[in-house]
Structure formats: C-alpha cells, structure tokens
Amino acid sequence: MIKPRSVPWFLCAPALVLFVVMVLVPLFLTVILSFHVFDHNTGIKNELTLAHYIEVLSDSYYFEIFWRTIWISALTTLLCLLIGAPQAYILSRMRSPWKSILLLIIIAPLLVSVVVRAFGWSILLGPSGLVSLFADFLGIKLSRILYTEKAVVIALVHIMMPFMVIPIWTSLQKLDPSVQDAALSLSATPFTTFRRIVLPQILPGMLSGSLIVFGLSASSFAIPGLLGGRKLKMVATVVYDEYLYALNWPLGATIAIILLIANLAIMLSYNRVIERKYRRALG
Amino acid sequence: MEKGEFVSLLGPSGCGKTTTLQMIAGFVDVTKGEIWLDGQDITHAKPNTRGLGIVFQSYALFPHMTVLDNVSFGLEMRRVPKQERLERVREILNMVHLSGYEDRFPRELSGGQRQRVALARALVIKPPVLLLDEPLSNLDAKLREEMQFELRRIQKTLGTTTIMVTHDQSEALSISDRVVVMESGKITQTDTPYALYENPQTEFISTFVGKTNLLSAVIRRDGQSLLAQFEGFELPLEIAPSSPTGKAVLSLRPEKIKLTEPGKGHVDGTVTQVFFLGDRWLYHLETPLGELLVADSNTGHANIQEGNRFGLTWAGQSMRLLQDATEQQHD
C-alpha cells in the first residue's frame, strides 16, 4: 500500500522525471562541457579550463552581441507592454461574443509555427514587400527594414504579444468593477482612475508578462536567425553558429550558460524591485 | 427628499432598486425621468462631477492603498491641501472608530472595519447625498445590527441626506426616516417605517415587511361603518366608509392575535408548530380560516405545545384592507 503522505510524491513523479531528464541533465552536461578545452585540430579534450569564459567576457565582439540581445529584448518587452496593456484592458471590457473573438485573434499567432510567421514577416518587410510598397505609395522613403534590428523587434513583438496580454487580462479579470466606480464617484477623472486605481492592481500581471516576454525574447532563435540575416547576430544565433559551423561546442556552451545567468539575473532583480514595492499591498 | 433625511429603497432582489441607485450615482443611463440635486438637473451629469458619496455593496476599497490613502483619495481629487486632508481624514476615522488603523491595507481589516472605511471614504468629501448600496449585507447578523445603529448615529451627527438600498426589511425599518418600497421597477408605497408596517398598501408589502396573516373576507356596509364578514362571525373595520365592498383580502399581524381558551375567541385552532425566537414565541395554528401565525412575547413561561387547542381573538381595527386585493365593486 502507498502511504497517504507519499501520494504527493507519486503524483509529482512523472513531471519530476521529465524535468530532470529533459532539463536538468542536459543543462548540467552543458555546464560541464563549457569548461572543456577545445582544440581546432583535435576537437574537445578531456581537460578543464576557464579559457572560454575569459574569452567571452573579455572580447568586445561578444559584449556587443550580448548588449544587442538585451536591448532588443527590453525594447520588445516595452512595446509589448505599451500595446498589450491597453489591449487587455479593452478585452476585459468587451461583451461576450466579441471578447472570445478578440481573444482568439490574440492567441492565433501561437497556432502558427514561428518559422512560418518569420517568413511571413520577411515577405512583408522585404524590399519589394507590402510595407515598402505602401510607403512608396504614400511617398515616404523608408530605410531598409529586413535584416535589421527593426525587423527583429517588429516580429518579436508580434510573437510575444499573447504572453503579455493574457497575464494582464487575467489580473484585470480579478478587478472588482465597482472599485473603478468608487474612484469616479470620488471625482477622479477616467484617466486618473486608470492611472491610480487600475494600473497598480494589474501591475503583477504586467510584471509576469514582462518576465515571460523578456526571457523568451532574449533566448529567441528563429526570429533573429531568419529576420536578422547573417550579419545581425543575437546570442542564440551565435551559440548555433559555434555549435554547427565553428564546431566549437565548449565555446557555444559557455555563451549559452552566460546567457542563462544574465537572463536569470536581470529577471530576478526586476522581480525583486517591483515586488518589494508592492508586496504588502498586493499580498 | 428632504435635506438630512434617511430614505431606504426596499425591495426584493431584481426589483430595480440598485439600478435606481446607479442612476442617481450616474453609472447607469437614465431612460426616463430626471434627477435633481439642490435645484440642479444632474440627470446626464458624469459620475465624477456629481460629488455624491457612495458606499458599495462590495465596499470597493482600493486594495493597493492604505486606509489613510483610501479615505483621502476623494480629498486629493478635490485638491484639498495636504494638511487639511490629514485633519479631515483623522476626524472622520475617529468618527467611525478606526483611529490607529491608518496604515493598514484593506485586506488586513475585518469585514466590519472595511465597511467603516468605505463609509469614511464616502463621508469625508462631505457629499450632499450619501448613497448606500446594500451596505450591511456582507456582514454577519450581530455585526449588522451594531452597524445599523452606527450608521444611524453617524448619519444623524453629520446630517447627511442618505439613500440606502436594501432587501432587508428589518434594516430598512430600523434606521430610516422613510421607506420606499419597490416592486418590479415600480414604487408601490412610500411611508415612515411605522406607517409602512401598520398600514401596508398591498399584499406584497404586507408579506415582505414583517410577517402577516392574509385573510379572505367579504366587506359589507352596515350603516356608516364597514364590516368584514367571515364564516360564522363579523368584525368592524376601521377604514374609510367610501372604501369598496365585496370580496377582499385583509392583513393581520401575528402579534395582534391573542390566544384564549377554546370557544372564547373568534375561531378555534390547533397548534401545529412552535418556534422560539428568544424575545418571542411564534405559533402556527390550524384554524377554519386557514393556517394562522400568532406571535407572543416571551414572558418567561413555556407551556404551549404542539397539539394544544386555543381560541383566537383580535380587534377588527388591527386588520388592514389590502388595496390590490379588493375586487372593485362600488355600490
């Protein structure tokens, strides 16, 4: 017989096994790999070194790529917030059939493969794509979009939008609508009501949305790979290049681990700052 | 409405009383009629320009603000200087007995305390009219009773004209100056609590406000007075002689019936159920007139049991003719 106290463990077991086998073990192997010596002639050697870390952290080439990855992700997060928050607000105020329809439109991008969507954007943003044709028609001279940071940010914002809208929408659902009426009855304008009453309450949703979007953007591969072109590199594409073209697996592993640590550090400190400010009020 | 008056909108759920309140507050568009405040038509004014104090059923406190910030929000919106703001908040919190709770957050307060914060927040702006939307319905019975007296005390002290929406008849009776009864979107009676209880105009009001017995009778004219005719006996009615005669329904409050020995009352009845309510007893009696409710105050004796037989007697004047129940038949 299974003792009642051990039931939770049994229930957790499948997920736990999956997590250990699919995430922890490969991650651990990657960490080990990043400390191995690599020789261009003989490949990976069974000796340990810190050379890859020193190389990545001291070379301005890698610094530039890391910096670009961070600001593209931050910009994507900011744009998602600016577009997603009002969108979620409108969504929460919609009536029944329209609400489901808009929600479906928001989730729809998740139903199409990232690669297909990336190609779609490359067609739209290309030199003879719809966007430049439309700009020509209006007489606006557009600089090149495809294979620049602009294309990457546009496509990332599009793909990440559901991850921003849904958490914000969820926290809006929990809002008591009469709280807004209360603010109005106390002579607050609709704008003040939104800023002082609604916004602080949906902050947790905005925070979790931002964390998801930033994390996914910083580690995104297909979008920068397909829309950034060969020259515009982000960290994930550099890792790919090291593994598949330079065949320097330890260096690729090192970059991946540094990205993971940087990502974690940024997300945790962001979380910490906001949580400290609102912990007591929002529980 | 008079200035300083406490009026209750009483009605069952779904009768339109909350909608009425929301129209006064400006959250729902008025479909017909006008709303006037101090000689000004505010029918189409925006809710944030009306300046009314509102206490919501869910209290609707700002969960991310302290009690102090919650209460001073309205003053802040009115650009009251900080020093005066603090003073007025302190004063009103003192009045609702919440001094010392300034830095708490709403979720750190009990239901009754939240209610008082909501009240303080609505009152601190010194509104011309205070609107209360089922303010006590989320409190337990004991606290609700306490808050009824509190509410009345605070309202009297400040002299704020108040409109309260409630479905609880005892609440409406105990704290209002006047009660407005609503039934499916229509006002059916407006009276002081005593007059409402003693002279319910419709069958609905007589059963909704307090308990009552509904008796079928035939109204007969006898000279200058009117008589209610039952099977086997007649009782004089104290109503205007011009009232219509014919079949009618009469309301008789349970506490107006006295129990006597069998055969000495108007009818005889057998006790079928006994309820003890603390301050009084409530008996169900099976009589030729149907099942009758009788209330008797608790005088320290508990000797009436199910199956006992009693005579029932009451004065003709304590019966009330219900308007909507008469079959109009002028003679």
PDB file of N, CA and C in Angstrom, chain A residues 75-159:
ATOM      1  N   LEU A  75      13.432  46.318 -25.452  1.00  0.00           N
ATOM      2  CA  LEU A  75      12.558  47.120 -26.306  1.00  0.00           C
ATOM      3  C   LEU A  75      11.288  46.335 -26.658  1.00  0.00           C
ATOM      4  N   THR A  76      11.485  45.044 -26.973  1.00  0.00           N
ATOM      5  CA  THR A  76      10.331  44.190 -27.281  1.00  0.00           C
ATOM      6  C   THR A  76       9.371  44.147 -26.098  1.00  0.00           C
ATOM      7  N   THR A  77       9.932  43.985 -24.899  1.00  0.00           N
ATOM      8  CA  THR A  77       9.106  43.929 -23.690  1.00  0.00           C
ATOM      9  C   THR A  77       8.337  45.231 -23.503  1.00  0.00           C
ATOM     10  N   LEU A  78       9.035  46.357 -23.691  1.00  0.00           N
ATOM     11  CA  LEU A  78       8.406  47.663 -23.511  1.00  0.00           C
ATOM     12  C   LEU A  78       7.259  47.854 -24.510  1.00  0.00           C
ATOM     13  N   LEU A  79       7.526  47.520 -25.775  1.00  0.00           N
ATOM     14  CA  LEU A  79       6.488  47.684 -26.803  1.00  0.00           C
ATOM     15  C   LEU A  79       5.299  46.762 -26.514  1.00  0.00           C
ATOM     16  N   CYS A  80       5.602  45.534 -26.087  1.00  0.00           N
ATOM     17  CA  CYS A  80       4.523  44.598 -25.755  1.00  0.00           C
ATOM     18  C   CYS A  80       3.673  45.157 -24.622  1.00  0.00           C
ATOM     19  N   LEU A  81       4.337  45.790 -23.628  1.00  0.00           N
ATOM     20  CA  LEU A  81       3.606  46.389 -22.513  1.00  0.00           C
ATOM     21  C   LEU A  81       2.720  47.519 -23.003  1.00  0.00           C
ATOM     22  N   LEU A  82       3.313  48.407 -23.842  1.00  0.00           N
ATOM     23  CA  LEU A  82       2.578  49.580 -24.294  1.00  0.00           C
ATOM     24  C   LEU A  82       1.387  49.196 -25.160  1.00  0.00           C
ATOM     25  N   ILE A  83       1.549  48.135 -25.964  1.00  0.00           N
ATOM     26  CA  ILE A  83       0.435  47.710 -26.819  1.00  0.00           C
ATOM     27  C   ILE A  83      -0.472  46.740 -26.073  1.00  0.00           C
ATOM     28  N   GLY A  84       0.130  45.846 -25.299  1.00  0.00           N
ATOM     29  CA  GLY A  84      -0.629  44.763 -24.677  1.00  0.00           C
ATOM     30  C   GLY A  84      -1.528  45.212 -23.542  1.00  0.00           C
ATOM     31  N   ALA A  85      -1.058  46.174 -22.714  1.00  0.00           N
ATOM     32  CA  ALA A  85      -1.854  46.585 -21.557  1.00  0.00           C
ATOM     33  C   ALA A  85      -3.194  47.209 -21.975  1.00  0.00           C
ATOM     34  N   PRO A  86      -3.170  48.209 -22.900  1.00  0.00           N
ATOM     35  CA  PRO A  86      -4.464  48.739 -23.334  1.00  0.00           C
ATOM     36  C   PRO A  86      -5.330  47.684 -24.022  1.00  0.00           C
ATOM     37  N   GLN A  87      -4.660  46.796 -24.773  1.00  0.00           N
ATOM     38  CA  GLN A  87      -5.400  45.742 -25.468  1.00  0.00           C
ATOM     39  C   GLN A  87      -6.117  44.836 -24.457  1.00  0.00           C
ATOM     40  N   ALA A  88      -5.400  44.469 -23.401  1.00  0.00           N
ATOM     41  CA  ALA A  88      -6.001  43.619 -22.370  1.00  0.00           C
ATOM     42  C   ALA A  88      -7.142  44.359 -21.684  1.00  0.00           C
ATOM     43  N   TYR A  89      -6.965  45.666 -21.490  1.00  0.00           N
ATOM     44  CA  TYR A  89      -7.991  46.474 -20.835  1.00  0.00           C
ATOM     45  C   TYR A  89      -9.261  46.499 -21.679  1.00  0.00           C
ATOM     46  N   ILE A  90      -9.071  46.719 -23.000  1.00  0.00           N
ATOM     47  CA  ILE A  90     -10.218  46.726 -23.912  1.00  0.00           C
ATOM     48  C   ILE A  90     -10.870  45.349 -23.915  1.00  0.00           C
ATOM     49  N   LEU A  91     -10.029  44.311 -23.953  1.00  0.00           N
ATOM     50  CA  LEU A  91     -10.530  42.942 -23.965  1.00  0.00           C
ATOM     51  C   LEU A  91     -11.409  42.668 -22.753  1.00  0.00           C
ATOM     52  N   SER A  92     -10.959  43.157 -21.585  1.00  0.00           N
ATOM     53  CA  SER A  92     -11.705  42.861 -20.362  1.00  0.00           C
ATOM     54  C   SER A  92     -13.022  43.621 -20.314  1.00  0.00           C
ATOM     55  N   ARG A  93     -13.117  44.686 -21.102  1.00  0.00           N
ATOM     56  CA  ARG A  93     -14.348  45.475 -21.086  1.00  0.00           C
ATOM     57  C   ARG A  93     -15.325  45.055 -22.188  1.00  0.00           C
ATOM     58  N   MET A  94     -14.884  44.119 -23.041  1.00  0.00           N
ATOM     59  CA  MET A  94     -15.737  43.723 -24.164  1.00  0.00           C
ATOM     60  C   MET A  94     -16.859  42.801 -23.706  1.00  0.00           C
ATOM     61  N   ARG A  95     -17.903  42.766 -24.517  1.00  0.00           N
ATOM     62  CA  ARG A  95     -19.021  41.884 -24.205  1.00  0.00           C
ATOM     63  C   ARG A  95     -18.817  40.517 -24.840  1.00  0.00           C
ATOM     64  N   SER A  96     -19.734  39.615 -24.511  1.00  0.00           N
ATOM     65  CA  SER A  96     -19.482  38.194 -24.707  1.00  0.00           C
ATOM     66  C   SER A  96     -18.981  37.722 -26.077  1.00  0.00           C
ATOM     67  N   PRO A  97     -19.729  37.886 -27.194  1.00  0.00           N
ATOM     68  CA  PRO A  97     -19.171  37.221 -28.381  1.00  0.00           C
ATOM     69  C   PRO A  97     -17.864  37.879 -28.829  1.00  0.00           C
ATOM     70  N   TRP A  98     -17.792  39.208 -28.728  1.00  0.00           N
ATOM     71  CA  TRP A  98     -16.612  39.917 -29.217  1.00  0.00           C
ATOM     72  C   TRP A  98     -15.382  39.607 -28.386  1.00  0.00           C
ATOM     73  N   LYS A  99     -15.602  39.377 -27.099  1.00  0.00           N
ATOM     74  CA  LYS A  99     -14.497  39.076 -26.202  1.00  0.00           C
ATOM     75  C   LYS A  99     -13.783  37.803 -26.663  1.00  0.00           C
ATOM     76  N   SER A 100     -14.555  36.743 -26.958  1.00  0.00           N
ATOM     77  CA  SER A 100     -13.949  35.484 -27.392  1.00  0.00           C
ATOM     78  C   SER A 100     -13.244  35.661 -28.729  1.00  0.00           C
ATOM     79  N   ILE A 101     -13.862  36.458 -29.609  1.00  0.00           N
ATOM     80  CA  ILE A 101     -13.267  36.647 -30.936  1.00  0.00           C
ATOM     81  C   ILE A 101     -11.919  37.361 -30.814  1.00  0.00           C
ATOM     82  N   LEU A 102     -11.890  38.440 -30.015  1.00  0.00           N
ATOM     83  CA  LEU A 102     -10.631  39.176 -29.863  1.00  0.00           C
ATOM     84  C   LEU A 102      -9.574  38.302 -29.189  1.00  0.00           C
ATOM     85  N   LEU A 103     -10.009  37.528 -28.201  1.00  0.00           N
ATOM     86  CA  LEU A 103      -9.078  36.639 -27.506  1.00  0.00           C
ATOM     87  C   LEU A 103      -8.471  35.641 -28.483  1.00  0.00           C
ATOM     88  N   LEU A 104      -9.304  35.143 -29.381  1.00  0.00           N
ATOM     89  CA  LEU A 104      -8.832  34.186 -30.394  1.00  0.00           C
ATOM     90  C   LEU A 104      -7.810  34.854 -31.308  1.00  0.00           C
ATOM     91  N   ILE A 105      -8.096  36.114 -31.683  1.00  0.00           N
ATOM     92  CA  ILE A 105      -7.163  36.835 -32.553  1.00  0.00           C
ATOM     93  C   ILE A 105      -5.821  37.007 -31.849  1.00  0.00           C
ATOM     94  N   ILE A 106      -5.887  37.276 -30.540  1.00  0.00           N
ATOM     95  CA  ILE A 106      -4.648  37.480 -29.793  1.00  0.00           C
ATOM     96  C   ILE A 106      -3.853  36.181 -29.688  1.00  0.00           C
ATOM     97  N   ILE A 107      -4.555  35.073 -29.491  1.00  0.00           N
ATOM     98  CA  ILE A 107      -3.865  33.794 -29.321  1.00  0.00           C
ATOM     99  C   ILE A 107      -3.460  33.188 -30.659  1.00  0.00           C
ATOM    100  N   ALA A 108      -4.151  33.595 -31.733  1.00  0.00           N
ATOM    101  CA  ALA A 108      -3.935  32.989 -33.053  1.00  0.00           C
ATOM    102  C   ALA A 108      -2.456  32.834 -33.436  1.00  0.00           C
ATOM    103  N   PRO A 109      -1.595  33.854 -33.202  1.00  0.00           N
ATOM    104  CA  PRO A 109      -0.191  33.695 -33.611  1.00  0.00           C
ATOM    105  C   PRO A 109       0.464  32.450 -33.018  1.00  0.00           C
ATOM    106  N   LEU A 110      -0.003  32.017 -31.845  1.00  0.00           N
ATOM    107  CA  LEU A 110       0.601  30.844 -31.219  1.00  0.00           C
ATOM    108  C   LEU A 110       0.273  29.571 -31.982  1.00  0.00           C
ATOM    109  N   LEU A 111      -0.757  29.637 -32.827  1.00  0.00           N
ATOM    110  CA  LEU A 111      -1.182  28.422 -33.524  1.00  0.00           C
ATOM    111  C   LEU A 111      -0.382  28.202 -34.804  1.00  0.00           C
ATOM    112  N   VAL A 112       0.388  29.219 -35.215  1.00  0.00           N
ATOM    113  CA  VAL A 112       1.173  29.100 -36.447  1.00  0.00           C
ATOM    114  C   VAL A 112       2.645  28.975 -36.059  1.00  0.00           C
ATOM    115  N   SER A 113       3.361  28.153 -36.780  1.00  0.00           N
ATOM    116  CA  SER A 113       4.782  27.943 -36.479  1.00  0.00           C
ATOM    117  C   SER A 113       5.565  29.251 -36.533  1.00  0.00           C
ATOM    118  N   VAL A 114       6.535  29.382 -35.623  1.00  0.00           N
ATOM    119  CA  VAL A 114       7.360  30.588 -35.581  1.00  0.00           C
ATOM    120  C   VAL A 114       8.069  30.795 -36.908  1.00  0.00           C
ATOM    121  N   VAL A 115       8.526  29.705 -37.512  1.00  0.00           N
ATOM    122  CA  VAL A 115       9.275  29.810 -38.770  1.00  0.00           C
ATOM    123  C   VAL A 115       8.374  30.374 -39.865  1.00  0.00           C
ATOM    124  N   VAL A 116       7.130  29.882 -39.909  1.00  0.00           N
ATOM    125  CA  VAL A 116       6.197  30.372 -40.925  1.00  0.00           C
ATOM    126  C   VAL A 116       5.937  31.855 -40.730  1.00  0.00           C
ATOM    127  N   ARG A 117       5.755  32.243 -39.450  1.00  0.00           N
ATOM    128  CA  ARG A 117       5.481  33.653 -39.171  1.00  0.00           C
ATOM    129  C   ARG A 117       6.693  34.520 -39.524  1.00  0.00           C
ATOM    130  N   ALA A 118       7.876  34.000 -39.235  1.00  0.00           N
ATOM    131  CA  ALA A 118       9.089  34.749 -39.558  1.00  0.00           C
ATOM    132  C   ALA A 118       9.196  34.962 -41.061  1.00  0.00           C
ATOM    133  N   PHE A 119       8.908  33.924 -41.832  1.00  0.00           N
ATOM    134  CA  PHE A 119       8.944  34.078 -43.290  1.00  0.00           C
ATOM    135  C   PHE A 119       7.883  35.053 -43.759  1.00  0.00           C
ATOM    136  N   GLY A 120       6.729  34.987 -43.105  1.00  0.00           N
ATOM    137  CA  GLY A 120       5.661  35.933 -43.429  1.00  0.00           C
ATOM    138  C   GLY A 120       6.136  37.362 -43.255  1.00  0.00           C
ATOM    139  N   TRP A 121       6.800  37.630 -42.136  1.00  0.00           N
ATOM    140  CA  TRP A 121       7.302  38.978 -41.892  1.00  0.00           C
ATOM    141  C   TRP A 121       8.384  39.345 -42.897  1.00  0.00           C
ATOM    142  N   SER A 122       9.224  38.372 -43.273  1.00  0.00           N
ATOM    143  CA  SER A 122      10.292  38.713 -44.219  1.00  0.00           C
ATOM    144  C   SER A 122       9.704  39.070 -45.581  1.00  0.00           C
ATOM    145  N   ILE A 123       8.565  38.440 -45.934  1.00  0.00           N
ATOM    146  CA  ILE A 123       7.909  38.808 -47.191  1.00  0.00           C
ATOM    147  C   ILE A 123       7.324  40.216 -47.079  1.00  0.00           C
ATOM    148  N   LEU A 124       6.668  40.483 -45.935  1.00  0.00           N
ATOM    149  CA  LEU A 124       6.039  41.794 -45.741  1.00  0.00           C
ATOM    150  C   LEU A 124       7.068  42.917 -45.694  1.00  0.00           C
ATOM    151  N   LEU A 125       8.190  42.656 -45.019  1.00  0.00           N
ATOM    152  CA  LEU A 125       9.151  43.725 -44.749  1.00  0.00           C
ATOM    153  C   LEU A 125      10.247  43.820 -45.806  1.00  0.00           C
ATOM    154  N   GLY A 126      10.279  42.863 -46.720  1.00  0.00           N
ATOM    155  CA  GLY A 126      11.336  42.858 -47.734  1.00  0.00           C
ATOM    156  C   GLY A 126      11.303  44.083 -48.636  1.00  0.00           C
ATOM    157  N   PRO A 127      12.352  44.259 -49.453  1.00  0.00           N
ATOM    158  CA  PRO A 127      12.499  45.451 -50.303  1.00  0.00           C
ATOM    159  C   PRO A 127      11.296  45.645 -51.229  1.00  0.00           C
ATOM    160  N   SER A 128      10.677  44.526 -51.702  1.00  0.00           N
ATOM    161  CA  SER A 128       9.506  44.688 -52.559  1.00  0.00           C
ATOM    162  C   SER A 128       8.254  44.176 -51.854  1.00  0.00           C
ATOM    163  N   GLY A 129       8.304  44.171 -50.550  1.00  0.00           N
ATOM    164  CA  GLY A 129       7.173  43.687 -49.768  1.00  0.00           C
ATOM    165  C   GLY A 129       6.076  44.727 -49.649  1.00  0.00           C
ATOM    166  N   LEU A 130       4.979  44.315 -49.015  1.00  0.00           N
ATOM    167  CA  LEU A 130       3.806  45.182 -48.897  1.00  0.00           C
ATOM    168  C   LEU A 130       4.124  46.482 -48.169  1.00  0.00           C
ATOM    169  N   VAL A 131       4.945  46.407 -47.126  1.00  0.00           N
ATOM    170  CA  VAL A 131       5.221  47.586 -46.311  1.00  0.00           C
ATOM    171  C   VAL A 131       5.920  48.659 -47.132  1.00  0.00           C
ATOM    172  N   SER A 132       6.945  48.257 -47.887  1.00  0.00           N
ATOM    173  CA  SER A 132       7.668  49.284 -48.654  1.00  0.00           C
ATOM    174  C   SER A 132       6.826  49.769 -49.833  1.00  0.00           C
ATOM    175  N   LEU A 133       6.008  48.874 -50.397  1.00  0.00           N
ATOM    176  CA  LEU A 133       5.103  49.306 -51.482  1.00  0.00           C
ATOM    177  C   LEU A 133       4.141  50.362 -50.965  1.00  0.00           C
ATOM    178  N   PHE A 134       3.611  50.123 -49.782  1.00  0.00           N
ATOM    179  CA  PHE A 134       2.655  51.053 -49.186  1.00  0.00           C
ATOM    180  C   PHE A 134       3.341  52.380 -48.872  1.00  0.00           C
ATOM    181  N   ALA A 135       4.576  52.294 -48.366  1.00  0.00           N
ATOM    182  CA  ALA A 135       5.334  53.509 -48.063  1.00  0.00           C
ATOM    183  C   ALA A 135       5.600  54.296 -49.341  1.00  0.00           C
ATOM    184  N   ASP A 136       5.954  53.585 -50.399  1.00  0.00           N
ATOM    185  CA  ASP A 136       6.178  54.241 -51.696  1.00  0.00           C
ATOM    186  C   ASP A 136       4.909  54.946 -52.154  1.00  0.00           C
ATOM    187  N   PHE A 137       3.806  54.251 -51.992  1.00  0.00           N
ATOM    188  CA  PHE A 137       2.513  54.784 -52.411  1.00  0.00           C
ATOM    189  C   PHE A 137       2.205  56.080 -51.677  1.00  0.00           C
ATOM    190  N   LEU A 138       2.571  56.128 -50.403  1.00  0.00           N
ATOM    191  CA  LEU A 138       2.339  57.337 -49.625  1.00  0.00           C
ATOM    192  C   LEU A 138       3.448  58.368 -49.839  1.00  0.00           C
ATOM    193  N   GLY A 139       4.485  57.979 -50.574  1.00  0.00           N
ATOM    194  CA  GLY A 139       5.583  58.902 -50.836  1.00  0.00           C
ATOM    195  C   GLY A 139       6.575  59.000 -49.699  1.00  0.00           C
ATOM    196  N   ILE A 140       6.574  57.996 -48.798  1.00  0.00           N
ATOM    197  CA  ILE A 140       7.534  58.021 -47.702  1.00  0.00           C
ATOM    198  C   ILE A 140       8.745  57.190 -48.110  1.00  0.00           C
ATOM    199  N   LYS A 141       9.920  57.743 -47.828  1.00  0.00           N
ATOM    200  CA  LYS A 141      11.128  56.979 -48.153  1.00  0.00           C
ATOM    201  C   LYS A 141      11.534  56.181 -46.918  1.00  0.00           C
ATOM    202  N   LEU A 142      11.355  54.868 -46.980  1.00  0.00           N
ATOM    203  CA  LEU A 142      11.691  54.023 -45.845  1.00  0.00           C
ATOM    204  C   LEU A 142      13.116  53.510 -45.997  1.00  0.00           C
ATOM    205  N   SER A 143      13.848  53.523 -44.888  1.00  0.00           N
ATOM    206  CA  SER A 143      15.148  52.859 -44.949  1.00  0.00           C
ATOM    207  C   SER A 143      14.904  51.350 -44.861  1.00  0.00           C
ATOM    208  N   ARG A 144      15.922  50.573 -45.067  1.00  0.00           N
ATOM    209  CA  ARG A 144      15.750  49.132 -45.110  1.00  0.00           C
ATOM    210  C   ARG A 144      15.265  48.611 -43.753  1.00  0.00           C
ATOM    211  N   ILE A 145      14.318  47.694 -43.782  1.00  0.00           N
ATOM    212  CA  ILE A 145      13.817  47.128 -42.529  1.00  0.00           C
ATOM    213  C   ILE A 145      14.321  45.701 -42.352  1.00  0.00           C
ATOM    214  N   LEU A 146      14.139  44.910 -43.395  1.00  0.00           N
ATOM    215  CA  LEU A 146      14.517  43.497 -43.287  1.00  0.00           C
ATOM    216  C   LEU A 146      16.024  43.378 -43.040  1.00  0.00           C
ATOM    217  N   TYR A 147      16.403  42.392 -42.230  1.00  0.00           N
ATOM    218  CA  TYR A 147      17.782  42.141 -41.828  1.00  0.00           C
ATOM    219  C   TYR A 147      18.372  43.283 -41.002  1.00  0.00           C
ATOM    220  N   THR A 148      17.488  44.010 -40.284  1.00  0.00           N
ATOM    221  CA  THR A 148      17.989  44.982 -39.300  1.00  0.00           C
ATOM    222  C   THR A 148      17.303  44.673 -37.963  1.00  0.00           C
ATOM    223  N   GLU A 149      17.724  45.404 -36.923  1.00  0.00           N
ATOM    224  CA  GLU A 149      17.104  45.221 -35.605  1.00  0.00           C
ATOM    225  C   GLU A 149      15.598  45.495 -35.664  1.00  0.00           C
ATOM    226  N   LYS A 150      15.218  46.446 -36.553  1.00  0.00           N
ATOM    227  CA  LYS A 150      13.801  46.817 -36.649  1.00  0.00           C
ATOM    228  C   LYS A 150      12.935  45.600 -36.960  1.00  0.00           C
ATOM    229  N   ALA A 151      13.362  44.832 -37.960  1.00  0.00           N
ATOM    230  CA  ALA A 151      12.585  43.662 -38.359  1.00  0.00           C
ATOM    231  C   ALA A 151      12.479  42.675 -37.193  1.00  0.00           C
ATOM    232  N   VAL A 152      13.611  42.484 -36.497  1.00  0.00           N
ATOM    233  CA  VAL A 152      13.617  41.531 -35.384  1.00  0.00           C
ATOM    234  C   VAL A 152      12.642  41.977 -34.290  1.00  0.00           C
ATOM    235  N   VAL A 153      12.693  43.297 -33.959  1.00  0.00           N
ATOM    236  CA  VAL A 153      11.813  43.796 -32.895  1.00  0.00           C
ATOM    237  C   VAL A 153      10.350  43.683 -33.305  1.00  0.00           C
ATOM    238  N   ILE A 154      10.039  44.071 -34.546  1.00  0.00           N
ATOM    239  CA  ILE A 154       8.640  44.006 -35.006  1.00  0.00           C
ATOM    240  C   ILE A 154       8.106  42.579 -34.892  1.00  0.00           C
ATOM    241  N   ALA A 155       8.888  41.619 -35.409  1.00  0.00           N
ATOM    242  CA  ALA A 155       8.422  40.230 -35.399  1.00  0.00           C
ATOM    243  C   ALA A 155       8.334  39.689 -33.967  1.00  0.00           C
ATOM    244  N   LEU A 156       9.316  40.059 -33.123  1.00  0.00           N
ATOM    245  CA  LEU A 156       9.276  39.580 -31.733  1.00  0.00           C
ATOM    246  C   LEU A 156       8.052  40.118 -30.995  1.00  0.00           C
ATOM    247  N   VAL A 157       7.755  41.405 -31.204  1.00  0.00           N
ATOM    248  CA  VAL A 157       6.586  41.995 -30.544  1.00  0.00           C
ATOM    249  C   VAL A 157       5.329  41.234 -30.952  1.00  0.00           C
ATOM    250  N   HIS A 158       5.246  40.932 -32.245  1.00  0.00           N
ATOM    251  CA  HIS A 158       4.073  40.215 -32.752  1.00  0.00           C
ATOM    252  C   HIS A 158       3.935  38.847 -32.072  1.00  0.00           C
ATOM    253  N   ILE A 159       5.054  38.142 -31.988  1.00  0.00           N
ATOM    254  CA  ILE A 159       5.007  36.778 -31.454  1.00  0.00           C
ATOM    255  C   ILE A 159       4.804  36.755 -29.952  1.00  0.00           C
TER     256      ILE A 159
END
